Amino acid sequence: MDYIKLAATLIPDDDLLPLEEYEKMYPERDVPKGAYVTRLAPSPTGFIHLGNLYSALADERIAHTTGGIFYLRIEDTDLKRKVDGAVESVIRSLKYFGVNFDEGAEIDSPLNCYGPYYQRQRARIYRAYAKNLIERGLAYPCFCTEEELDAVRAKQSENKEITGYYGKYAKCRNLSEEEIYKNLAEKKPFVIRLRSQGDAANKITFKDMIKGEITVTENDQDVVILKSDGIPTYHFAHAIDDHFMRTTLVIRGEEWLSSLPIHLELFSLLGFKLPQYGHTCSLMKMDGEIKRKLSKRKDPELSLDFYRKAGYYPTAVVKYLMTILNSNFEEWEMKNPLKDYREFPFSIGKMGKSGALFDIDKLNDVSKAELANLSAEQTYDFLNGWVREFGTEKDKVHFDDKQYIISVLNLICGIGGKKRRKDIVRAESGVKMLDYFFDDTFAPDYCYRFSNDIVNGVLNAFSEVYDPADDNSAWFAKVKDVASQFGFAAEMKDYKQNPEMYKGSVADVAEILRIAICGMPNSPDLCTVMGILGRERSLARLKAGLR
Ligand code: GLU
């Protein structure tokens, strides 16, 4: 068969460069010895998930701790799944979590010498290499229809054989020259398939940077490399792009492990040096007793947008993921609580080999602890950032008064006090916690545990003696007075000794006041809350709390 003629017929493009030109155009990268070049290669589907961040963090850490490069490539070969704005959304989401690219799609960088970074714009290079494989007899046109392929697959399944296009099932592999040209003359659509040289009886031992040594079966599938519209499949684009973008370490999900033999063969036939691979384990969660993969349909927490909308502190999410990524991170963190996580010596060798358990309760704990390290000003900035993007109109107006919010935060978080409180888990709930400091969002639940007579008596009596100039102890002395007036023990110890002699204790009286002022039975120091609200509003609330 005249393969040169066949290649020219199948891929007649006259704008393809000789292959050496591509090698020259995209030379080996000038990075220090031992530096890794890594990439994130998402499809622009608009759905950026925790797994992307998980793997991007590993990519970014490995590149940046070794003096290498981390870039963004967009795998947009499947137009059906493409969503407008998806690329910006990937960049924005990752940036929120402090993960930045050095080069790539939509990244403004002098380093952008290995593009284009959108696969759709790389058609020429894929076609040049597909043409070369055809010229060498290593790829051929396949005219099988979807129906024919389905029928073969059904038969293979029935016979309990491996499904796919290989061996005796690879019908078009041995078409004669005459049959090929006849099909072409009839304008039958075709794809280009690899003529696999492998044998499934052979095993290959392979060292994965994460999974360790694994044994795979040699590829014997004649996989499609160019689809009928001339667009490459993932396999082919992966080999070409990671070679010419000079990726040295491919970190990707373990779902790709099963197609690794195809990639090993492609790199070898194309004459490319194989990059190193690290296949990450899937993120799992406990669903009752069952451990299962996080699912797009069932688990909103899989989407990265979930964390932004819920207002998780980005460093908390990152640090939590670091604890899953590297088993020794938690210990390091404990020893170095104030250090930036970027100082941690990240190691790909310490990444988990199987099912990483994602536990949102643990993330909440990390988030609380992270937020408790912030000053009132920093907490304000963080919450305010969230409010501007996701808050209600009322929240926005509230946050215009920075000084007021800061005084509330100082109180709620115990900033400057003896004990720092860790009540704020994330911005959405944190902002809600401030609602009762504003009349337009004050939504009291008057859940008093005493009769209306007692409640009204206490509220009226306290209103009469309340003086905003009182300090904490003067304020409390007045609460005690009111307690005594209404048959409550002014001292806890008296109440404990003879509870039957009293209606309750001073704590119960304070609770009545608290419910009127804050609308709930729990709050930070009530005297300070009243101080922040001011005299007018405090008195108005005591009045509104009457039953
Ligand atoms: N586009 C592929 C994906 O989103 C990339 C896999 C890879 O990193 O090679 O799964």
Coordinates of C-alpha atoms and ligand atoms in Angstrom, one line a residue:
M1 CA 0.0 0.0 0.0
D2 CA 1.2 3.5 -0.8
Y3 CA 0.9 5.0 2.6
I4 CA 2.4 8.4 1.5
K5 CA -0.4 8.7 -1.1
L6 CA -3.0 7.6 1.4
A7 CA -1.8 10.1 4.0
A8 CA -1.9 12.9 1.4
T9 CA -5.4 11.9 0.3
L10 CA -6.8 11.6 3.9
I11 CA -5.1 14.7 5.2
P12 CA -4.5 16.9 2.1
D13 CA -3.8 20.1 4.2
D14 CA -1.0 22.1 2.7
D15 CA -0.3 24.3 5.7
L16 CA 1.3 21.6 7.9
L17 CA 4.9 22.1 8.9
P18 CA 7.6 19.4 8.8
L19 CA 7.6 17.7 12.1
E20 CA 11.1 18.9 13.1
E21 CA 9.7 22.5 12.9
Y22 CA 7.3 21.7 15.8
E23 CA 10.2 20.4 17.8
K24 CA 12.1 23.6 17.2
M25 CA 9.1 25.8 17.9
Y26 CA 8.5 24.2 21.3
P27 CA 11.9 23.4 22.6
E28 CA 12.6 21.8 26.0
R29 CA 11.9 24.2 28.7
D30 CA 14.6 26.1 30.4
V31 CA 13.9 25.2 34.0
P32 CA 16.2 24.2 36.8
K33 CA 17.2 20.5 37.1
G34 CA 14.6 18.7 39.1
A35 CA 11.9 21.3 38.3
Y36 CA 8.5 19.9 37.3
V37 CA 6.3 21.3 34.5
T38 CA 2.7 20.6 35.4
R39 CA -0.7 21.6 34.0
L40 CA -4.4 21.6 34.7
A41 CA -6.3 20.6 31.6
P42 CA -10.0 21.0 32.2
S43 CA -12.8 20.8 29.7
P44 CA -14.7 24.1 29.5
T45 CA -17.9 22.7 30.8
G46 CA -18.6 25.4 33.3
F47 CA -18.4 22.9 36.1
I48 CA -15.3 23.3 38.1
H49 CA -15.1 20.8 41.0
L50 CA -13.3 20.0 44.2
G51 CA -11.3 17.3 42.3
N52 CA -10.0 20.0 40.0
L53 CA -8.8 22.1 42.9
Y54 CA -7.4 19.0 44.6
S55 CA -5.3 18.1 41.6
A56 CA -4.5 21.8 40.8
L57 CA -3.1 22.2 44.3
A58 CA -0.9 19.2 43.8
D59 CA 0.2 20.5 40.4
E60 CA 0.8 24.0 41.7
R61 CA 2.7 22.9 44.8
I62 CA 4.9 20.5 42.9
A63 CA 5.7 23.0 40.1
H64 CA 6.3 25.9 42.5
T65 CA 8.3 24.0 45.1
T66 CA 10.7 22.8 42.5
G67 CA 11.1 26.0 40.5
G68 CA 9.0 24.7 37.6
I69 CA 5.9 25.9 35.8
F70 CA 2.2 25.3 36.2
Y71 CA 0.0 26.1 33.2
L72 CA -3.6 26.0 32.1
R73 CA -4.6 24.1 28.9
I74 CA -8.2 24.0 27.8
E75 CA -9.4 20.7 26.4
D76 CA -12.3 22.0 24.3
T77 CA -12.4 19.3 21.7
D78 CA -16.0 18.4 22.7
L79 CA -18.0 21.4 21.5
K80 CA -21.2 20.0 22.9
R81 CA -20.0 20.4 26.4
K82 CA -18.6 23.9 26.0
V83 CA -20.1 26.7 28.1
D84 CA -19.4 30.4 27.5
G85 CA -17.3 32.0 30.3
A86 CA -16.1 28.6 31.5
V87 CA -12.4 29.4 31.2
E88 CA -12.7 32.6 33.1
S89 CA -14.7 30.7 35.7
V90 CA -11.8 28.2 36.1
I91 CA -9.3 30.9 36.5
R92 CA -11.4 32.9 38.9
S93 CA -12.3 29.9 41.0
L94 CA -8.8 28.8 41.4
K95 CA -7.5 32.3 42.0
Y96 CA -10.1 32.6 44.9
F97 CA -8.3 29.6 46.5
G98 CA -4.9 31.2 45.8
V99 CA -3.9 28.8 43.0
N100 CA -2.4 30.8 40.2
F101 CA -1.1 29.7 36.8
D102 CA 2.2 30.8 35.3
E103 CA 1.0 30.6 31.8
G104 CA -1.7 29.3 29.6
A105 CA -5.2 30.1 28.3
E106 CA -6.3 33.6 29.2
I107 CA -3.2 34.1 31.4
D108 CA -1.3 37.3 30.7
S109 CA 2.2 36.0 30.8
P110 CA 5.5 36.5 28.9
L111 CA 5.9 32.8 29.3
N112 CA 3.1 31.9 26.9
C113 CA 5.4 30.4 24.3
Y114 CA 3.9 26.9 24.2
G115 CA 0.4 27.8 23.0
P116 CA -2.1 28.0 21.7
Y117 CA -3.5 26.6 24.9
Y118 CA -6.9 25.8 23.5
Q119 CA -7.0 22.4 21.8
R120 CA -9.3 23.6 19.1
Q121 CA -6.6 26.0 18.0
R122 CA -4.1 23.3 17.6
A123 CA -5.7 21.4 14.8
R124 CA -2.7 21.8 12.5
I125 CA -0.2 20.1 14.8
Y126 CA -2.5 17.1 15.5
R127 CA -3.1 16.7 11.8
A128 CA 0.6 16.9 11.0
Y129 CA 1.2 14.0 13.4
A130 CA -1.8 12.0 12.3
K131 CA -0.6 12.3 8.7
N132 CA 2.9 11.2 9.8
L133 CA 1.4 8.1 11.4
I134 CA -0.6 7.2 8.3
E135 CA 2.6 7.7 6.2
R136 CA 4.3 5.2 8.4
G137 CA 1.5 2.7 8.2
L138 CA 0.7 3.3 11.9
A139 CA -2.7 4.8 11.4
Y140 CA -5.5 4.1 9.0
P141 CA -9.0 5.3 8.0
C142 CA -12.0 3.5 9.5
F143 CA -15.4 3.7 7.8
C144 CA -17.4 1.7 10.3
T145 CA -20.7 3.3 11.3
E146 CA -22.0 3.8 14.8
E147 CA -24.4 0.9 14.2
E148 CA -21.7 -1.4 13.1
L149 CA -19.6 -0.5 16.1
D150 CA -22.6 -1.0 18.5
A151 CA -23.2 -4.4 17.0
V152 CA -19.6 -5.5 17.5
R153 CA -19.7 -4.2 21.1
A154 CA -22.9 -6.1 21.8
K155 CA -21.4 -9.3 20.4
Q156 CA -18.2 -8.9 22.4
S157 CA -20.2 -8.4 25.6
E158 CA -22.3 -11.4 24.8
N159 CA -19.1 -13.5 24.4
K160 CA -17.7 -11.9 27.5
E161 CA -14.8 -10.6 25.5
I162 CA -13.0 -7.3 26.0
T163 CA -15.0 -4.7 24.0
G164 CA -13.4 -2.4 21.5
Y165 CA -11.8 -2.2 18.1
Y166 CA -8.9 -4.6 18.0
G167 CA -7.6 -7.9 16.5
K168 CA -10.2 -9.6 14.4
Y169 CA -12.8 -7.0 15.3
A170 CA -10.8 -4.2 13.7
K171 CA -12.6 -4.5 10.4
C172 CA -11.0 -1.6 8.6
R173 CA -7.5 -2.3 9.7
N174 CA -6.9 -4.6 6.7
L175 CA -8.9 -2.9 4.0
S176 CA -7.2 -3.1 0.7
E177 CA -6.1 0.1 -1.1
E178 CA -8.9 -0.4 -3.5
E179 CA -11.6 -0.7 -0.8
I180 CA -10.3 2.4 0.9
Y181 CA -10.3 4.5 -2.3
K182 CA -13.8 3.2 -3.2
N183 CA -15.1 4.2 0.3
L184 CA -13.5 7.6 -0.1
A185 CA -15.0 8.0 -3.6
E186 CA -18.4 7.2 -2.1
K187 CA -17.7 10.0 0.4
K188 CA -18.2 7.7 3.4
P189 CA -17.3 9.5 6.6
F190 CA -14.2 8.1 8.3
V191 CA -12.1 8.5 11.4
I192 CA -8.4 7.9 11.7
R193 CA -7.4 5.0 13.9
L194 CA -4.1 4.0 15.4
R195 CA -2.8 0.7 14.0
S196 CA -1.8 -0.6 17.4
Q197 CA 1.5 -2.6 17.5
G198 CA 0.7 -4.0 21.0
D199 CA -0.2 -7.4 22.2
A200 CA -2.6 -7.8 25.2
A201 CA -0.7 -10.8 26.2
N202 CA 2.2 -8.6 27.3
K203 CA 2.4 -6.9 30.6
I204 CA 4.1 -3.6 31.3
T205 CA 5.3 -2.5 34.7
F206 CA 5.0 1.1 35.2
K207 CA 5.9 3.5 38.0
D208 CA 3.2 5.9 38.9
M209 CA 4.3 8.8 41.1
I210 CA 1.3 8.4 43.3
K211 CA 0.1 4.8 43.0
G212 CA 3.6 3.4 42.9
E213 CA 4.5 0.4 40.8
I214 CA 1.6 -0.9 38.7
T215 CA 1.3 -3.5 36.0
V216 CA -0.8 -2.8 33.0
T217 CA -1.6 -4.8 29.8
E218 CA -0.1 -3.6 26.6
N219 CA -2.5 -1.8 24.4
D220 CA -3.9 -3.6 21.4
Q221 CA -6.9 -1.3 20.7
D222 CA -6.9 0.6 17.4
V223 CA -8.2 3.7 19.1
V224 CA -9.5 6.6 17.2
I225 CA -7.0 9.4 17.1
L226 CA -8.8 11.9 14.8
K227 CA -12.6 12.0 14.7
S228 CA -14.6 12.4 11.5
D229 CA -14.6 16.2 11.9
G230 CA -10.7 16.1 12.1
I231 CA -10.7 16.9 15.8
P232 CA -8.4 14.7 18.0
T233 CA -9.6 12.4 20.7
Y234 CA -8.3 13.0 24.3
H235 CA -5.7 10.3 23.9
F236 CA -4.0 11.8 20.8
A237 CA -4.3 15.4 22.0
H238 CA -2.8 14.4 25.4
A239 CA 0.3 12.9 23.8
I240 CA 0.8 15.8 21.4
D241 CA 0.1 18.5 23.8
D242 CA 1.9 17.2 26.8
H243 CA 4.9 16.6 24.6
F244 CA 4.9 20.0 22.9
M245 CA 4.0 21.9 26.0
R246 CA 6.8 20.0 27.6
T247 CA 4.9 18.8 30.6
T248 CA 7.1 16.6 32.7
L249 CA 4.5 15.4 35.2
V250 CA 0.9 14.7 34.3
I251 CA -1.3 14.6 37.4
R252 CA -4.8 13.5 36.6
G253 CA -7.7 11.5 38.0
E254 CA -7.4 7.7 38.4
E255 CA -10.2 7.3 35.9
W256 CA -7.5 7.7 33.2
L257 CA -5.4 4.8 34.5
S258 CA -7.3 2.4 32.3
S259 CA -6.3 4.3 29.2
L260 CA -2.7 4.6 30.2
P261 CA -1.6 1.7 27.9
I262 CA -3.0 3.6 24.9
H263 CA -0.9 6.6 26.0
L264 CA 2.2 4.6 26.5
E265 CA 1.9 3.3 23.0
L266 CA 1.1 6.7 21.5
F267 CA 4.1 8.3 23.1
S268 CA 6.3 5.5 21.9
L269 CA 5.1 5.5 18.3
L270 CA 5.3 9.2 18.1
G271 CA 8.8 9.1 19.3
F272 CA 8.1 11.3 22.3
K273 CA 9.7 11.0 25.7
L274 CA 7.1 9.8 28.2
P275 CA 6.3 12.3 31.0
Q276 CA 5.9 11.1 34.5
Y277 CA 2.4 10.4 35.6
G278 CA 0.6 10.6 39.0
H279 CA -3.0 9.3 39.1
T280 CA -4.9 10.9 41.9
C281 CA -7.4 8.9 43.9
S282 CA -11.0 9.9 43.8
L283 CA -12.6 12.1 46.5
M284 CA -15.0 10.0 48.6
K285 CA -17.5 10.8 51.3
M286 CA -19.3 8.8 53.9
D287 CA -23.0 8.5 53.0
G288 CA -24.3 6.9 56.2
E289 CA -22.3 3.8 56.6
I290 CA -21.3 3.7 52.9
K291 CA -18.2 5.3 51.5
R292 CA -18.8 6.5 48.0
K293 CA -17.4 8.8 45.4
L294 CA -18.5 12.4 45.5
S295 CA -21.2 12.8 42.9
K296 CA -22.1 15.8 40.8
R297 CA -25.8 14.9 41.1
K298 CA -26.0 14.2 44.8
D299 CA -23.4 16.4 46.4
P300 CA -23.5 20.1 46.0
E301 CA -20.1 20.3 47.9
L302 CA -18.4 18.8 44.8
S303 CA -18.8 22.1 43.0
L304 CA -16.2 24.7 43.8
D305 CA -18.8 27.4 43.5
F306 CA -20.4 25.9 46.5
Y307 CA -17.5 27.0 48.7
R308 CA -17.5 30.5 47.3
K309 CA -21.2 30.9 47.7
A310 CA -21.2 29.5 51.2
G311 CA -18.3 31.8 52.0
Y312 CA -15.7 29.3 53.1
Y313 CA -12.5 31.0 53.9
P314 CA -10.3 30.0 50.9
T315 CA -7.2 29.2 52.9
A316 CA -9.3 26.9 55.0
V317 CA -10.4 24.8 52.0
V318 CA -6.9 24.7 50.7
K319 CA -5.5 23.7 54.1
Y320 CA -8.1 21.1 54.5
L321 CA -7.3 19.7 51.0
M322 CA -3.7 19.7 51.9
T323 CA -4.4 17.4 54.9
I324 CA -6.0 15.0 52.4
L325 CA -3.3 15.4 49.8
N326 CA -0.3 14.9 52.1
S327 CA -0.7 12.7 55.2
N328 CA 2.0 14.6 57.1
F329 CA 0.5 18.1 56.5
E330 CA -1.6 18.1 59.6
E331 CA 1.4 17.4 61.8
W332 CA 3.4 20.1 60.1
E333 CA 0.5 22.5 60.6
M334 CA 0.3 21.8 64.3
K335 CA 4.0 22.5 64.7
N336 CA 3.9 25.6 62.5
P337 CA 0.4 27.1 63.0
L338 CA 1.4 30.5 61.8
K339 CA 3.3 29.6 58.8
D340 CA 1.9 29.9 55.3
Y341 CA 0.9 26.5 53.9
R342 CA 3.2 27.2 51.0
E343 CA 6.2 26.7 53.3
F344 CA 5.2 23.0 53.8
P345 CA 7.5 20.7 51.9
F346 CA 4.9 19.1 49.6
S347 CA 5.7 15.7 48.3
I348 CA 4.0 13.8 45.6
G349 CA 5.2 10.6 47.1
K350 CA 3.1 11.3 50.2
M351 CA -0.1 11.5 48.2
G352 CA -2.7 8.9 49.1
K353 CA -2.9 5.9 46.8
S354 CA -6.6 5.2 47.3
G355 CA -10.0 6.9 48.1
A356 CA -9.4 10.2 49.8
L357 CA -12.2 10.8 52.4
F358 CA -13.7 14.3 52.2
D359 CA -15.4 15.2 55.5
I360 CA -17.2 18.5 55.5
D361 CA -17.4 18.6 59.3
K362 CA -13.6 18.6 59.4
L363 CA -13.5 21.3 56.9
N364 CA -15.8 23.4 59.1
D365 CA -13.5 22.9 62.0
V366 CA -10.5 24.0 59.9
S367 CA -12.5 27.0 58.6
K368 CA -13.4 28.1 62.2
A369 CA -9.9 27.8 63.3
E370 CA -8.6 29.8 60.3
L371 CA -11.1 32.6 60.8
A372 CA -10.1 32.8 64.4
N373 CA -6.6 33.8 63.3
L374 CA -7.9 36.9 61.7
S375 CA -8.0 40.4 63.1
A376 CA -11.3 42.2 63.2
E377 CA -10.2 44.2 60.1
Q378 CA -9.3 41.1 58.2
T379 CA -12.5 39.4 59.2
Y380 CA -14.4 42.5 58.0
D381 CA -12.6 42.4 54.7
F382 CA -13.3 38.7 54.2
L383 CA -17.0 39.0 55.1
N384 CA -17.4 42.2 53.1
G385 CA -15.9 40.5 50.0
W386 CA -18.6 37.8 50.3
V387 CA -21.4 40.3 51.0
R388 CA -20.5 42.3 47.9
E389 CA -20.8 39.2 45.7
F390 CA -23.4 37.1 47.4
G391 CA -25.0 39.1 50.2
T392 CA -28.5 40.7 50.3
E393 CA -29.1 44.3 49.6
K394 CA -29.6 44.8 53.4
D395 CA -26.3 43.1 54.1
K396 CA -24.6 45.5 51.7
V397 CA -26.0 48.5 53.5
H398 CA -25.0 47.1 56.8
F399 CA -21.5 46.5 55.7
D400 CA -21.2 50.1 54.5
D401 CA -20.8 50.9 58.2
K402 CA -17.4 49.4 58.7
Q403 CA -16.8 50.7 62.2
Y404 CA -20.1 49.4 63.5
I405 CA -19.4 45.9 62.0
I406 CA -15.9 45.9 63.4
S407 CA -17.3 46.6 66.9
V408 CA -19.7 43.8 66.5
L409 CA -17.0 41.5 65.2
N410 CA -14.7 42.3 68.1
L411 CA -17.5 41.2 70.4
I412 CA -18.7 38.2 68.6
C413 CA -15.2 36.8 68.0
G414 CA -13.9 37.8 71.4
I415 CA -11.1 39.8 69.6
G416 CA -8.9 41.5 72.2
G417 CA -10.7 39.6 74.9
K418 CA -9.4 36.8 77.1
K419 CA -10.7 34.0 74.9
R420 CA -11.0 34.1 71.2
R421 CA -14.3 32.7 70.1
K422 CA -14.5 30.4 67.1
D423 CA -18.1 30.9 66.2
I424 CA -17.8 32.0 62.6
V425 CA -17.5 29.0 60.3
R426 CA -18.0 30.7 57.0
A427 CA -19.1 34.0 55.6
E428 CA -22.7 33.1 54.8
S429 CA -23.5 32.0 58.3
G430 CA -21.2 34.6 59.8
V431 CA -23.0 37.4 58.2
K432 CA -26.3 36.0 59.4
M433 CA -24.9 36.0 62.9
L434 CA -24.8 39.8 62.7
D435 CA -28.5 40.2 61.8
Y436 CA -29.7 41.0 65.2
F437 CA -27.4 44.0 65.4
F438 CA -29.6 45.7 62.8
D439 CA -33.3 46.5 63.2
D440 CA -34.2 45.6 59.6
T441 CA -32.8 42.1 60.0
F442 CA -33.7 41.6 63.6
A443 CA -36.1 38.6 63.7
P444 CA -36.7 37.8 67.3
D445 CA -38.0 34.5 68.6
Y446 CA -39.5 35.4 71.9
C447 CA -39.0 32.0 73.4
Y448 CA -39.4 33.0 77.0
R449 CA -39.6 30.3 79.6
F450 CA -41.6 32.3 82.2
S451 CA -45.1 33.7 82.4
N452 CA -45.9 37.0 80.6
D453 CA -46.3 38.7 84.0
I454 CA -42.8 37.8 85.0
V455 CA -41.4 38.7 81.6
N456 CA -43.1 42.0 81.4
G457 CA -42.2 42.8 85.0
V458 CA -38.5 42.1 84.4
L459 CA -38.3 44.0 81.1
N460 CA -40.1 47.1 82.6
A461 CA -38.1 47.1 85.7
F462 CA -34.8 46.8 83.9
S463 CA -35.8 49.5 81.4
E464 CA -36.3 51.9 84.3
V465 CA -32.9 51.4 85.8
Y466 CA -30.9 50.8 82.5
D467 CA -28.1 53.3 82.0
P468 CA -25.8 52.9 79.1
A469 CA -23.0 54.6 81.1
D470 CA -22.9 51.6 83.4
D471 CA -19.9 49.4 83.2
N472 CA -20.2 45.7 83.1
S473 CA -20.4 45.2 86.9
A474 CA -22.8 48.1 87.5
W475 CA -25.0 46.7 84.7
F476 CA -24.9 43.2 86.3
A477 CA -25.7 44.6 89.7
K478 CA -28.9 46.0 88.3
V479 CA -29.8 42.7 86.7
K480 CA -29.3 41.2 90.2
D481 CA -31.6 43.8 91.7
V482 CA -34.3 43.1 89.3
A483 CA -33.9 39.3 89.9
S484 CA -34.4 39.8 93.7
Q485 CA -37.4 42.0 93.0
F486 CA -39.2 39.2 91.1
G487 CA -38.3 36.3 93.4
F488 CA -35.2 35.1 91.5
A489 CA -32.0 34.3 93.3
A490 CA -29.5 37.2 92.8
E491 CA -26.6 34.8 93.5
M492 CA -26.2 31.5 91.7
K493 CA -24.9 29.8 94.8
D494 CA -28.0 30.7 96.8
Y495 CA -30.1 29.3 94.0
K496 CA -28.1 26.1 93.9
Q497 CA -28.5 25.6 97.6
N498 CA -32.2 26.2 97.8
P499 CA -33.7 26.1 94.3
E500 CA -37.2 25.6 95.7
M501 CA -37.1 29.0 97.4
Y502 CA -36.8 30.9 94.1
K503 CA -38.6 31.2 90.7
G504 CA -35.1 30.8 89.2
S505 CA -31.8 32.5 89.2
V506 CA -30.2 35.7 88.0
A507 CA -29.2 33.7 84.9
D508 CA -32.9 33.2 84.0
V509 CA -33.5 36.9 84.4
A510 CA -30.6 37.7 82.1
E511 CA -32.1 35.2 79.6
I512 CA -35.3 37.2 79.6
L513 CA -33.4 40.3 78.8
R514 CA -31.3 38.6 76.2
I515 CA -34.3 37.2 74.4
A516 CA -35.8 40.7 74.2
I517 CA -32.5 42.3 73.1
C518 CA -31.1 39.7 70.8
G519 CA -34.2 37.7 69.9
M520 CA -32.6 34.4 71.2
P521 CA -31.5 32.9 74.4
N522 CA -27.8 32.8 73.5
S523 CA -25.6 35.7 72.7
P524 CA -22.2 37.2 73.6
D525 CA -21.9 39.5 76.6
L526 CA -25.3 41.2 76.8
C527 CA -24.0 44.4 78.4
T528 CA -21.7 44.9 75.4
V529 CA -24.4 44.1 72.9
M530 CA -26.6 46.8 74.5
G531 CA -23.7 49.2 74.4
I532 CA -23.3 48.5 70.6
L533 CA -27.0 48.9 70.0
G534 CA -27.1 52.1 72.0
R535 CA -29.7 53.4 74.5
E536 CA -32.5 54.1 72.1
R537 CA -32.5 50.8 70.4
S538 CA -31.9 48.8 73.6
L539 CA -34.9 50.4 75.2
A540 CA -37.0 50.0 72.1
R541 CA -36.2 46.3 72.1
L542 CA -37.0 45.8 75.8
K543 CA -40.3 47.4 75.0
A544 CA -41.0 45.4 71.9
G545 CA -40.2 42.2 74.0
L546 CA -43.2 42.8 76.3
R547 CA -45.8 40.1 75.9
Ligands
GLU1 N1 -9.7 17.1 30.1 C1 -9.4 16.0 31.0 C2 -10.4 16.0 32.1 O1 -10.9 17.1 32.4 C3 -8.0 16.2 31.4 C4 -7.4 15.0 32.0 C5 -5.9 15.2 32.2 O2 -5.5 16.0 33.1 O3 -5.1 14.8 31.3 O4 -10.6 15.0 32.8

